[in-house]
Every structure is written in C-alpha cells, then in structure tokens.
CSV table of C-alpha atoms and ligand atoms in Angstrom, one decimal:
chain,number,residue,atom,x,y,z
A,1,MET,CA,1.9,55.5,-50.2
A,2,LEU,CA,0.9,54.5,-54.2
A,3,ALA,CA,3.8,51.7,-55.5
A,4,GLY,CA,7.1,53.1,-56.9
A,5,LYS,CA,6.6,56.9,-54.9
A,6,VAL,CA,8.4,55.3,-51.5
A,7,PRO,CA,11.1,57.4,-51.2
A,8,VAL,CA,14.4,56.2,-51.8
A,9,GLY,CA,16.5,56.8,-49.1
A,10,SER,CA,20.0,58.3,-49.2
A,11,ALA,CA,21.2,54.9,-48.5
A,12,VAL,CA,23.6,52.7,-49.1
A,13,PRO,CA,22.9,51.1,-52.6
A,14,PRO,CA,21.9,47.5,-52.2
A,15,ARG,CA,24.4,45.3,-54.2
A,16,ASN,CA,23.6,42.4,-56.3
A,17,THR,CA,26.7,40.4,-55.3
A,18,ALA,CA,26.6,38.1,-51.6
A,19,PRO,CA,28.6,40.4,-49.4
A,20,SER,CA,30.9,38.3,-47.0
A,21,GLY,CA,28.8,37.8,-44.0
A,22,LYS,CA,31.6,37.1,-41.1
A,23,GLY,CA,31.1,37.5,-37.6
A,24,SER,CA,28.6,35.4,-34.5
A,25,LYS,CA,25.2,37.5,-34.1
A,26,VAL,CA,22.5,37.1,-36.5
A,27,LEU,CA,20.4,41.1,-35.8
A,28,VAL,CA,16.7,40.6,-36.5
A,29,VAL,CA,14.9,44.0,-37.4
A,30,ASN,CA,10.8,44.7,-37.6
A,31,ALA,CA,10.4,48.5,-38.5
A,32,GLY,CA,7.0,49.9,-38.0
A,33,SER,CA,5.7,53.4,-39.0
A,34,SER,CA,7.0,54.5,-35.9
A,35,SER,CA,8.4,51.8,-34.2
A,36,ILE,CA,11.9,49.8,-34.9
A,37,LYS,CA,12.0,46.0,-32.8
A,38,PHE,CA,15.2,44.3,-32.8
A,39,LYS,CA,16.5,40.8,-31.5
A,40,ILE,CA,19.7,40.2,-31.0
A,41,PHE,CA,20.9,36.2,-31.9
A,42,THR,CA,24.0,34.1,-31.9
A,43,ALA,CA,24.3,32.7,-35.3
A,44,GLU,CA,25.7,29.6,-34.3
A,45,THR,CA,23.2,28.2,-31.7
A,46,LEU,CA,20.2,30.5,-32.3
A,47,LEU,CA,19.9,31.3,-28.9
A,48,PRO,CA,18.3,34.6,-28.4
A,49,GLY,CA,19.8,37.8,-26.7
A,50,ALA,CA,19.1,41.3,-26.5
A,51,ALA,CA,15.9,42.7,-27.3
A,52,GLY,CA,14.2,45.4,-27.6
A,53,LEU,CA,11.6,48.0,-28.9
A,54,PHE,CA,12.2,51.9,-30.0
A,55,ASP,CA,8.5,53.0,-30.2
A,56,ARG,CA,7.5,56.9,-31.2
A,57,ILE,CA,10.3,57.4,-33.4
A,58,GLY,CA,9.3,60.9,-35.0
A,59,ASP,CA,8.1,62.1,-31.7
A,60,PRO,CA,11.4,63.7,-29.9
A,61,ALA,CA,9.2,64.3,-26.5
A,62,ASN,CA,7.8,60.8,-26.0
A,63,CYS,CA,10.2,59.0,-27.5
A,64,VAL,CA,11.9,55.2,-26.1
A,65,LEU,CA,13.9,52.9,-26.4
A,66,LYS,CA,12.9,49.9,-24.3
A,67,ALA,CA,15.5,46.8,-24.3
A,68,SER,CA,15.8,44.0,-22.3
A,69,VAL,CA,19.1,42.9,-22.5
A,70,PRO,CA,20.3,39.1,-20.2
A,71,ASP,CA,23.1,39.2,-18.0
A,72,ASP,CA,25.6,36.5,-17.4
A,73,GLY,CA,23.6,33.8,-15.7
A,74,GLY,CA,20.8,34.7,-18.4
A,75,LYS,CA,18.2,36.7,-16.0
A,76,PRO,CA,16.4,39.6,-18.6
A,77,LYS,CA,17.9,43.3,-17.0
A,78,LYS,CA,15.5,45.9,-18.0
A,79,PHE,CA,16.6,49.1,-19.7
A,80,GLU,CA,14.1,52.3,-20.3
A,81,LYS,CA,15.1,54.9,-22.0
A,82,LYS,CA,14.1,58.4,-23.3
A,83,ILE,CA,16.1,59.4,-26.6
A,84,PRO,CA,15.0,61.7,-28.9
A,85,ALA,CA,15.3,59.9,-32.6
A,86,LYS,CA,13.7,61.7,-35.0
A,87,ASP,CA,13.5,59.2,-38.0
A,88,HIS,CA,14.3,55.4,-38.1
A,89,LEU,CA,17.9,56.3,-39.0
A,90,THR,CA,18.6,58.0,-35.9
A,91,ALA,CA,16.5,55.9,-33.8
A,92,MET,CA,18.9,52.5,-35.4
A,93,GLN,CA,22.2,54.8,-34.7
A,94,ASP,CA,20.6,55.2,-31.2
A,95,ILE,CA,20.0,51.6,-30.6
A,96,MET,CA,23.8,50.6,-32.3
A,97,SER,CA,25.0,53.2,-28.8
A,98,PHE,CA,23.0,51.1,-26.5
A,99,ILE,CA,24.2,47.6,-27.6
A,100,ASP,CA,27.6,48.9,-27.5
A,101,GLU,CA,27.2,50.4,-24.1
A,102,ASN,CA,25.2,47.4,-22.9
A,103,VAL,CA,26.2,44.7,-24.9
A,104,SER,CA,29.1,44.7,-26.4
A,105,SER,CA,31.4,47.3,-27.1
A,106,THR,CA,32.2,45.5,-30.6
A,107,PHE,CA,28.5,44.1,-31.5
A,108,ALA,CA,28.7,46.2,-34.9
A,109,SER,CA,31.6,43.6,-35.9
A,110,GLU,CA,29.9,40.6,-34.9
A,111,VAL,CA,27.2,41.1,-37.3
A,112,CYS,CA,27.2,38.7,-39.5
A,113,ALA,CA,23.5,39.4,-41.1
A,114,VAL,CA,20.4,41.6,-40.8
A,115,GLY,CA,17.1,40.0,-41.0
A,116,HIS,CA,14.1,42.5,-42.4
A,117,ARG,CA,10.2,41.5,-41.1
A,118,ILE,CA,8.5,42.5,-44.2
A,119,VAL,CA,4.9,42.1,-44.4
A,120,HIS,CA,4.3,42.0,-47.7
A,121,GLY,CA,6.1,40.7,-50.9
A,122,LEU,CA,3.9,40.4,-53.7
A,123,ASP,CA,4.9,36.7,-55.4
A,124,MET,CA,8.5,36.5,-53.7
A,125,SER,CA,7.8,32.7,-52.5
A,126,GLN,CA,11.4,32.6,-50.5
A,127,PRO,CA,13.2,35.1,-48.3
A,128,LYS,CA,16.0,37.2,-50.6
A,129,LEU,CA,19.0,39.2,-50.1
A,130,LEU,CA,18.5,42.1,-50.7
A,131,THR,CA,19.5,43.4,-53.7
A,132,PRO,CA,17.5,46.4,-56.3
A,133,ASP,CA,15.4,44.1,-57.3
A,134,VAL,CA,14.1,42.8,-54.1
A,135,ILE,CA,13.7,46.6,-52.8
A,136,ARG,CA,11.5,47.2,-55.8
A,137,CYS,CA,9.4,44.4,-54.7
A,138,ILE,CA,9.0,45.9,-51.6
A,139,GLN,CA,8.3,49.1,-53.0
A,140,ASP,CA,5.3,47.4,-55.7
A,141,ALA,CA,3.9,46.2,-52.8
A,142,SER,CA,3.5,48.7,-50.9
A,143,MET,CA,0.0,49.4,-52.2
A,144,PHE,CA,-1.4,46.5,-50.8
A,145,ALA,CA,0.4,47.3,-47.3
A,146,PRO,CA,0.5,51.3,-47.0
A,147,LEU,CA,1.4,51.1,-43.8
A,148,HIS,CA,3.9,48.9,-43.5
A,149,ASN,CA,5.9,48.1,-46.4
A,150,PRO,CA,7.6,52.0,-46.6
A,151,PRO,CA,8.4,52.1,-42.7
A,152,HIS,CA,10.2,48.6,-43.7
A,153,LEU,CA,12.1,49.9,-46.4
A,154,GLN,CA,12.8,53.2,-44.0
A,155,GLY,CA,14.8,50.6,-41.4
A,156,ILE,CA,16.0,48.5,-44.3
A,157,TYR,CA,17.5,52.1,-45.9
A,158,ALA,CA,18.8,52.6,-42.0
A,159,SER,CA,20.5,49.6,-40.9
A,160,GLN,CA,22.2,49.6,-44.5
A,161,LYS,CA,23.4,52.7,-43.8
A,162,VAL,CA,24.8,52.0,-40.2
A,163,PHE,CA,25.7,48.4,-41.0
A,164,GLY,CA,27.8,49.2,-44.8
A,165,PRO,CA,27.5,47.2,-47.9
A,166,ASP,CA,29.8,44.1,-46.1
A,167,VAL,CA,27.0,42.6,-43.9
A,168,PRO,CA,24.4,41.3,-46.1
A,169,GLN,CA,21.0,42.1,-45.3
A,170,VAL,CA,17.7,39.8,-45.8
A,171,ALA,CA,13.9,40.5,-46.8
A,172,VAL,CA,11.5,38.1,-45.1
A,173,PHE,CA,8.2,38.1,-46.7
A,174,ASP,CA,5.1,37.4,-44.0
A,175,THR,CA,3.4,36.5,-47.4
A,176,ALA,CA,6.5,34.5,-48.8
A,177,PHE,CA,5.1,30.5,-47.2
A,178,HIS,CA,1.3,31.2,-48.4
A,179,GLN,CA,3.4,31.4,-52.4
A,180,THR,CA,2.3,27.4,-52.8
A,181,MET,CA,-1.3,27.9,-52.7
A,182,PRO,CA,-3.2,26.7,-56.0
A,183,PRO,CA,-4.4,29.1,-58.1
A,184,GLU,CA,-8.1,28.1,-57.3
A,185,SER,CA,-6.8,29.4,-54.0
A,186,TYR,CA,-5.5,32.8,-54.8
A,187,VAL,CA,-7.6,33.8,-57.6
A,188,TYR,CA,-10.6,36.0,-57.1
A,189,GLY,CA,-13.8,35.4,-58.9
A,190,LEU,CA,-13.3,38.8,-60.6
A,191,PRO,CA,-12.5,39.7,-64.2
A,192,TYR,CA,-9.2,38.0,-65.2
A,193,ASP,CA,-8.1,41.3,-65.6
A,194,MET,CA,-7.9,42.1,-62.1
A,195,TYR,CA,-5.6,39.4,-61.6
A,196,GLU,CA,-3.1,39.3,-64.6
A,197,LYS,CA,-2.9,43.0,-64.6
A,198,HIS,CA,-3.3,44.6,-61.3
A,199,LYS,CA,-1.7,42.0,-59.2
A,200,ILE,CA,-5.0,41.6,-57.2
A,201,ARG,CA,-5.1,38.0,-55.2
A,202,ARG,CA,-4.6,36.4,-52.2
A,203,TYR,CA,-1.3,36.5,-50.8
A,204,GLY,CA,-1.7,35.2,-47.2
A,205,PHE,CA,0.4,37.0,-44.2
A,206,HIS,CA,2.1,35.4,-41.0
A,207,GLY,CA,3.1,33.5,-42.9
A,208,THR,CA,6.6,33.4,-41.2
A,209,SER,CA,4.7,32.0,-38.0
A,210,HIS,CA,2.4,29.7,-39.9
A,211,LYS,CA,6.2,28.1,-41.5
A,212,TYR,CA,7.9,27.4,-38.2
A,213,LEU,CA,4.4,26.6,-36.4
A,214,VAL,CA,4.5,23.8,-39.2
A,215,ASP,CA,7.9,22.8,-38.8
A,216,GLN,CA,7.4,22.7,-34.6
A,217,ALA,CA,4.7,20.4,-35.0
A,218,ALA,CA,6.2,18.4,-37.5
A,219,ALA,CA,9.1,18.1,-34.9
A,220,MET,CA,5.9,17.5,-31.9
A,221,LEU,CA,4.7,14.8,-34.0
A,222,GLY,CA,7.8,13.1,-35.1
A,223,LYS,CA,7.4,12.9,-39.0
A,224,LYS,CA,9.4,14.9,-42.0
A,225,VAL,CA,7.7,18.3,-42.7
A,226,SER,CA,7.2,17.3,-46.5
A,227,GLU,CA,4.6,14.8,-44.7
A,228,THR,CA,3.1,16.6,-42.6
A,229,ASN,CA,-0.6,17.6,-42.8
A,230,VAL,CA,-1.6,20.5,-40.3
A,231,ILE,CA,-4.4,23.2,-39.9
A,232,THR,CA,-2.5,26.5,-38.0
A,233,CYS,CA,-4.1,28.8,-36.5
A,234,HIS,CA,-2.0,32.0,-35.5
A,235,LEU,CA,-4.8,33.5,-33.0
A,236,GLY,CA,-3.4,37.3,-32.0
A,237,ASN,CA,-4.6,40.6,-32.4
A,238,GLY,CA,-4.3,39.9,-36.0
A,239,SER,CA,-5.2,36.5,-36.8
A,240,SER,CA,-5.7,33.7,-39.0
A,241,VAL,CA,-5.8,30.0,-39.8
A,242,ALA,CA,-3.8,28.0,-42.2
A,243,ALA,CA,-4.4,24.3,-44.2
A,244,VAL,CA,-0.9,23.2,-45.0
A,245,ARG,CA,-0.1,19.8,-47.1
A,246,GLY,CA,3.1,18.0,-47.1
A,247,GLY,CA,4.2,21.0,-45.2
A,248,GLN,CA,2.9,23.9,-47.9
A,249,CYS,CA,0.3,26.3,-47.4
A,250,VAL,CA,-2.8,25.3,-49.9
A,251,ASP,CA,-4.9,27.9,-48.2
A,252,THR,CA,-4.8,30.6,-45.9
A,253,SER,CA,-7.9,32.5,-44.1
A,254,MET,CA,-5.9,36.0,-44.9
A,255,GLY,CA,-6.2,37.4,-48.8
A,256,MET,CA,-4.7,40.8,-50.7
A,257,THR,CA,-4.7,41.8,-47.3
A,258,PRO,CA,-4.4,41.2,-43.6
A,259,LEU,CA,-8.3,42.2,-44.2
A,260,GLU,CA,-9.8,39.6,-44.7
A,261,GLY,CA,-10.8,36.0,-42.9
A,262,LEU,CA,-11.2,35.5,-39.3
A,263,LEU,CA,-12.5,38.0,-36.9
A,264,MET,CA,-9.4,40.1,-35.5
A,265,GLY,CA,-9.4,42.8,-32.5
A,266,THR,CA,-10.1,45.7,-34.7
A,267,ARG,CA,-10.5,43.9,-38.1
A,268,CYS,CA,-13.7,42.9,-39.6
A,269,GLY,CA,-12.6,39.7,-41.3
A,270,ASP,CA,-15.1,38.7,-44.0
A,271,ILE,CA,-17.8,40.2,-45.3
A,272,ASP,CA,-19.9,40.8,-48.3
A,273,PRO,CA,-18.2,43.4,-50.3
A,274,ALA,CA,-21.7,45.1,-51.1
A,275,VAL,CA,-21.1,46.3,-47.5
A,276,VAL,CA,-18.2,48.3,-48.6
A,277,LEU,CA,-20.4,49.9,-51.7
A,278,HIS,CA,-23.3,50.3,-49.1
A,279,ILE,CA,-21.4,52.4,-46.5
A,280,GLN,CA,-19.7,54.4,-49.6
A,281,ASN,CA,-22.5,55.7,-51.8
A,282,GLN,CA,-25.7,55.7,-48.9
A,283,LEU,CA,-23.6,56.5,-45.5
A,284,GLY,CA,-20.6,59.0,-47.5
A,285,LEU,CA,-17.7,57.7,-46.1
A,286,SER,CA,-15.2,58.3,-47.9
A,287,ALA,CA,-12.3,55.3,-49.3
A,288,SER,CA,-9.5,56.3,-46.3
A,289,GLU,CA,-13.1,56.7,-43.7
A,290,THR,CA,-14.0,52.9,-45.2
A,291,ASP,CA,-10.1,51.9,-44.4
A,292,THR,CA,-10.6,53.0,-41.2
A,293,LEU,CA,-13.6,51.4,-40.6
A,294,LEU,CA,-12.8,48.0,-41.5
A,295,ASN,CA,-9.3,47.9,-40.8
A,296,LYS,CA,-9.2,49.8,-36.7
A,297,LYS,CA,-12.5,49.7,-35.4
A,298,SER,CA,-14.2,46.9,-36.3
A,299,GLY,CA,-13.4,43.3,-35.4
A,300,LEU,CA,-14.0,43.0,-31.6
A,301,LEU,CA,-13.0,46.2,-30.8
A,302,GLY,CA,-16.4,47.5,-33.2
A,303,LEU,CA,-18.8,44.8,-31.7
A,304,THR,CA,-17.4,45.4,-27.7
A,305,GLY,CA,-16.0,48.3,-27.3
A,306,SER,CA,-12.4,46.6,-27.1
A,307,ASN,CA,-10.0,44.7,-29.1
A,308,ASP,CA,-8.5,42.2,-26.0
A,309,LEU,CA,-10.6,39.3,-26.0
A,310,ARG,CA,-9.4,39.3,-22.4
A,311,THR,CA,-11.6,41.7,-22.1
A,312,VAL,CA,-14.2,40.2,-24.3
A,313,ILE,CA,-14.2,37.3,-21.8
A,314,GLU,CA,-14.8,39.4,-19.0
A,315,GLY,CA,-17.8,41.0,-20.2
A,316,ALA,CA,-19.2,37.8,-21.2
A,317,GLY,CA,-18.4,36.2,-17.8
A,318,LYS,CA,-20.8,39.7,-16.6
A,319,GLY,CA,-23.7,38.6,-18.8
A,320,GLU,CA,-22.8,41.8,-21.4
A,321,PRO,CA,-24.8,40.9,-24.0
A,322,ARG,CA,-22.3,42.5,-26.8
A,323,SER,CA,-19.0,40.8,-25.5
A,324,GLN,CA,-21.1,37.3,-25.5
A,325,LEU,CA,-21.5,37.7,-29.0
A,326,GLY,CA,-17.8,39.2,-30.0
A,327,LEU,CA,-16.7,35.8,-28.0
A,328,ASP,CA,-18.8,33.9,-29.6
A,329,MET,CA,-18.2,35.0,-32.8
A,330,PHE,CA,-14.5,35.4,-32.7
A,331,VAL,CA,-15.2,31.1,-31.9
A,332,ARG,CA,-17.5,30.6,-34.4
A,333,ARG,CA,-15.5,32.2,-37.5
A,334,VAL,CA,-12.4,30.2,-36.5
A,335,ARG,CA,-14.8,26.9,-35.9
A,336,LYS,CA,-16.1,27.2,-39.8
A,337,TYR,CA,-12.5,27.7,-41.4
A,338,ILE,CA,-11.1,24.6,-39.7
A,339,GLY,CA,-14.2,22.7,-41.2
A,340,ALA,CA,-12.8,24.3,-44.2
A,341,TYR,CA,-9.7,23.3,-44.0
A,342,MET,CA,-10.4,19.5,-42.9
A,343,ALA,CA,-12.3,19.4,-46.2
A,344,MET,CA,-9.8,21.3,-48.4
A,345,LEU,CA,-7.1,18.7,-47.0
A,346,ASP,CA,-9.5,15.5,-47.6
A,347,GLY,CA,-10.0,14.8,-44.0
A,348,GLN,CA,-5.9,14.1,-43.9
A,349,VAL,CA,-4.8,16.5,-41.0
A,350,ASP,CA,-2.6,15.5,-38.6
A,351,ALA,CA,-2.7,18.2,-35.9
A,352,VAL,CA,-4.7,21.5,-35.4
A,353,VAL,CA,-2.5,24.2,-33.6
A,354,PHE,CA,-2.8,26.8,-31.5
A,355,SER,CA,-0.5,29.8,-31.1
A,356,ALA,CA,0.0,33.3,-30.7
A,357,GLY,CA,-1.4,35.9,-27.9
A,358,ILE,CA,-5.2,33.8,-27.5
A,359,GLY,CA,-4.3,30.5,-29.2
A,360,GLU,CA,-0.7,30.2,-26.7
A,361,ASN,CA,-2.9,31.8,-23.5
A,362,SER,CA,-6.1,30.9,-23.6
A,363,ALA,CA,-7.3,27.5,-23.0
A,364,LEU,CA,-10.7,29.0,-22.9
A,365,VAL,CA,-11.5,30.0,-26.4
A,366,ARG,CA,-9.7,26.4,-27.5
A,367,GLY,CA,-11.8,24.3,-25.7
A,368,LEU,CA,-14.4,26.5,-27.0
A,369,ILE,CA,-12.8,26.2,-30.5
A,370,CYS,CA,-12.5,22.5,-30.5
A,371,ASP,CA,-15.6,21.7,-28.5
A,372,ARG,CA,-18.0,19.0,-30.3
A,373,MET,CA,-16.1,18.3,-33.2
A,374,GLN,CA,-15.4,14.7,-32.5
A,375,ALA,CA,-17.1,13.6,-35.8
A,376,LEU,CA,-14.5,15.4,-37.4
A,377,GLY,CA,-11.5,13.3,-35.1
A,378,ILE,CA,-10.6,16.3,-32.7
A,379,ALA,CA,-10.7,16.3,-28.7
A,380,VAL,CA,-9.2,18.2,-26.3
A,381,ASP,CA,-8.2,16.7,-22.5
A,382,LYS,CA,-9.7,19.2,-20.3
A,383,ASP,CA,-6.9,19.4,-18.0
A,384,ALA,CA,-4.1,19.0,-20.4
A,385,ASN,CA,-5.6,22.1,-22.6
A,386,ALA,CA,-5.8,24.1,-18.7
A,387,ALA,CA,-2.4,23.3,-18.2
A,388,ALA,CA,-1.3,24.7,-21.4
A,389,VAL,CA,-0.5,28.4,-20.8
A,390,GLY,CA,2.7,30.4,-20.1
A,391,GLY,CA,4.7,29.8,-23.5
A,392,LYS,CA,5.6,26.1,-23.7
A,393,GLN,CA,4.3,23.4,-26.4
A,394,ALA,CA,1.9,21.1,-25.1
A,395,ASP,CA,0.2,18.4,-27.1
A,396,ILE,CA,-4.1,19.2,-25.9
A,397,SER,CA,-5.7,15.9,-27.4
A,398,GLY,CA,-8.2,14.3,-25.6
A,399,PRO,CA,-8.3,10.4,-25.5
A,400,GLY,CA,-9.9,9.2,-28.6
A,401,ALA,CA,-9.4,11.6,-30.9
A,402,ARG,CA,-7.8,11.1,-34.4
A,403,ILE,CA,-6.1,14.6,-35.3
A,404,ARG,CA,-3.7,15.5,-32.3
A,405,ALA,CA,-4.8,19.1,-31.2
A,406,LEU,CA,-2.0,21.2,-30.1
A,407,VAL,CA,-0.5,24.4,-28.6
A,408,ILE,CA,3.0,25.7,-29.9
A,409,PRO,CA,4.2,29.3,-28.9
A,410,THR,CA,5.4,31.1,-32.0
A,411,ASP,CA,8.7,32.8,-32.4
A,412,GLU,CA,8.4,34.7,-35.6
A,413,GLU,CA,11.9,36.7,-34.8
A,414,LEU,CA,14.2,33.1,-34.4
A,415,SER,CA,12.0,32.1,-37.8
A,416,ILE,CA,13.1,35.1,-39.1
A,417,ALA,CA,17.0,34.7,-37.9
A,418,GLN,CA,16.9,30.9,-39.1
A,419,GLN,CA,15.3,31.9,-42.9
A,420,THR,CA,18.2,34.9,-43.0
A,421,LEU,CA,21.2,32.7,-42.3
A,422,GLN,CA,20.2,30.3,-44.6
A,423,VAL,CA,20.0,32.7,-46.9
A,424,VAL,CA,23.6,33.8,-46.6
A,425,ARG,CA,25.2,30.6,-46.0
A,426,GLY,CA,23.5,29.7,-49.7
A,427,ALA,CA,24.6,33.1,-51.0
A,428,ALA,CA,28.0,32.1,-49.2
A,429,LEU,CA,28.3,28.6,-50.6
A,430,ALA,CA,27.1,30.1,-54.4
A,431,ALA,CA,29.4,32.5,-54.3
B,501,LIG,P1,-0.4,40.6,-31.9
B,501,LIG,O1,0.9,40.3,-32.6
B,501,LIG,O2,-1.4,40.7,-33.2
B,501,LIG,O3,-0.4,42.1,-31.6
B,501,LIG,P2,-0.2,39.0,-30.0
B,501,LIG,O4,-0.5,37.8,-30.4
B,501,LIG,O5,0.5,38.8,-28.8
B,501,LIG,O6,-1.2,40.0,-31.0
B,501,LIG,O7,-2.2,38.5,-29.2
B,501,LIG,C1,-2.3,39.6,-28.1
B,501,LIG,C2,-3.8,39.0,-28.3
B,501,LIG,O8,-4.1,38.2,-27.3
B,501,LIG,C3,-4.2,40.5,-27.2
B,501,LIG,O9,-5.6,41.2,-27.5
B,501,LIG,C4,-5.4,39.5,-26.0
B,501,LIG,O10,-6.6,39.7,-26.6
B,501,LIG,C5,-5.1,38.0,-26.8
B,501,LIG,N1,-4.7,37.7,-25.3
B,501,LIG,C6,-3.4,37.2,-24.5
B,501,LIG,N2,-3.7,36.2,-23.3
B,501,LIG,C7,-4.5,36.1,-23.6
B,501,LIG,C8,-6.0,35.3,-22.4
B,501,LIG,N3,-5.3,34.9,-21.5
B,501,LIG,N4,-7.1,35.0,-22.7
B,501,LIG,C9,-7.8,35.5,-24.3
B,501,LIG,N5,-7.0,36.1,-24.8
B,501,LIG,C10,-5.9,36.2,-24.7
C-alpha cells in the first residue's frame, strides 16, 4: 500500500495535547497484519504481568488468543481460547474482555499509557505521543514498510477506540535509535535526489532492541551509556548488527528496509543490486515476485530448506553440504560486520554483545563468530560460552580479551514500556 493511502479508521481522533495518563499499568501493543501481541507492565516497577498473542485475526474459524497470566505466586498460567475476531478492533476488544475476566476487572481504568511498536518511523529520532502528525509519519513510512506500518495503524486505531482520548498512546519506532547515524553511514551512493526528494536512505531496524542492549551493556560494564562503545548483534530470524559510539548508533547493517545486511532466516541480506535487475529482466519475475523471493524465500531458507538455524546446525552436523554452507555464510557475514565496525569505531570497542534467538541460545554460533579474533582483542571462554544459555546475562570473555563478549537477552517490550513512560511523564511535566 502506498504512503498516504492507508485507510484512516473511524478511530477517536488523536489529540495534540498530552492526556492525563493516570493509572498504574502500561500496555505494550505490537500489531501485525493478522496478529496482536500484548504485554502488561506495572508502571512503578516495570515488572511484567500478563502477556499474549491474538493470532489469525480476520480468519474467524482459526482465530486464537494465547495468553500467559502470572498467578499470585508469579507462576505463569497458560490460556488458549478460540475467539472469532474479524478485525483488529474486535480482537482488541476481546483482549480487553480476556484481561477483564482473568487479570483484573478494573484493568481499563488502571492503564496509564499504551505503547505501540512501530517498525518504520522515517526520521523520527524519539518515541512520540500519538498526534495527527505522528500518525501521518507512520502512514508516510508505510511505503518502506508496507507489511508492518499499516497493521500498526490498525492496532493504534483499535486501542484508541478501546481506551478513548484520556489514555496517552505512544509510538516507539524500531528506526529511531539509528537516527544518530552520520550521513556517510545512511546515504546510499545514488543520485542525491533519491535521498532528498524520495527519502531513499538507510534507516536501520531493531532499534528498540539495540538501544536496550546498549543500556544493559553499559550497566554490565559499569560505565555511563554516553561513554559506552559497543557492537550489538541482534541475531534472530531477522538479524542486524549496530556500531555504537558513546551510546549512539553510528552505523547498522539494515538499510531502507530490513532486507539489507546479514544473511537471515528468509532474507538474503547484502547482494549486488544488479542481481535484482537480472532476476526481473532475464528471469521474468515481477516486482512483487522478486520482493517475495528476496524477503521470504532467500537466506537460510533458500539455501538449506529451513529458516531455523537449529535445523541448519543439525543438518551441518549430519554432513549436509547446503546446511554447512548456510551456517558458514551466516557466521561469515556477522564476522564481516564486526570487523567493519571495529574499524569504524577506531578499534575503541568495550564489548561485542550477542542477543535474540540465536545470539542468546547458540554457544556454537557465538563461538564460531568469535573464533580466531584474538588479534582484534576478542576471545571467548569456552565454558562460560557453553553455560550462557537460557535467557540470562553473561560475560563470556576469555582470558586476555581486550574487548568483552557479552550475552544479553533482549526485551523489546520492556524497552517499549520504559520509553512509553518516559514520553508520558515528560509530556505531563511539560503540560
Ligand atoms: P525473531 O524475533 O526475529 O522472529 P528470534 O529472536 O525469536 O526471532 O529468533 C528465532 C531464531 O532463533 C530461530 O529461527 C532459531 O533459528 C534461532 N534459535 C533459537 N534457539 C537456538 C539455538 N539453540 N541454536 C541456534 N539457533 C537458535
């Protein structure tokens, strides 16, 4: 869908002034094309509460709400319920009814703010209270994130309708953290008009995660964020690396869209752009078929038949050459970026941080990435690396390492809740 063509729902119109935002709970919403993920946090302590996923919205026969609600002892109680939600608004209303029945019957009045994950925010460098201008920006950015931003807007309209104008809603952009990149990092080598007139530039993604990792790494290193230089590796189904100097992003591997950079589960990452022209001109694929090929059929999936690195590792273990190639390519691309970012940061790096599904769980991949990097100051302790699984922070640096190697589980929802509260409290102070 093109920019400006996103249907503006019959939502409560966003206001320009800060709403009151009283209450003790923050609701984090991540709306996709056929799903809404949610998580509740206590505002004061930022402790997580109930969380869930409403999946297959718009497919009433298969629509299901899965949730986890901590009991009085903090043990998670699991729920799974088929609810026929025809659109995001009915799904949001059903989520509220579920919370009403299973968490707190006064929840709606306890919510002090709603934070929305937004994939693309163009040049927005901070999370923003939702105003007509911010909504317009999310609409405009849909041209670069056609699968993400329009459903985010549906989530926004639905929760505005459910909560009304007095609960402040905040947009937290995946692109915002990367706005500190200098032009030499974000401008493409295209005619300058492409940037000036058409906003074609590198934006970067996973910013909420990279920001969280930088804050956590600074705490682990006992440094101020503003004095922390790190290379953060968010390695999941989608993967990206960021170079961070003094707490600020100076470069990142994803570009105008999340397609650029590392080899990913289903995305090709960096390729010669002429490959795209060749595929279209010589092999006859349409623009949309090429888009599907590069975003959904490439990467580990295209090379090995599986987008799941666990399956790829298993295949490599059995001697399957394509699985070995996929694993080697994944590792090589991360090493290439780490090496490039070491140079970009003048070798002044405090730590390399590993996170997300692969970075948090695969000692094998972390070990392969850091192998033979002693000359760069990176060394990993074998036992500490092997023990660093299961969602805990760990320093896996080996003896003689000049640069720490850290494993830090990411928590994008917590980061969104934190940023949402900062915006709402800032707006309240300014009012
Ligand atoms: P995303 O949020 O981008 O969908 P995640 O961060 O949840 O992805 O990461 C999912 C990926 O993590 C899976 O595709 C899988 O390849 C990988 N993964 C999870 N555990 C392991 C493991 N123990 N070893 C290797 N890869 C793993």
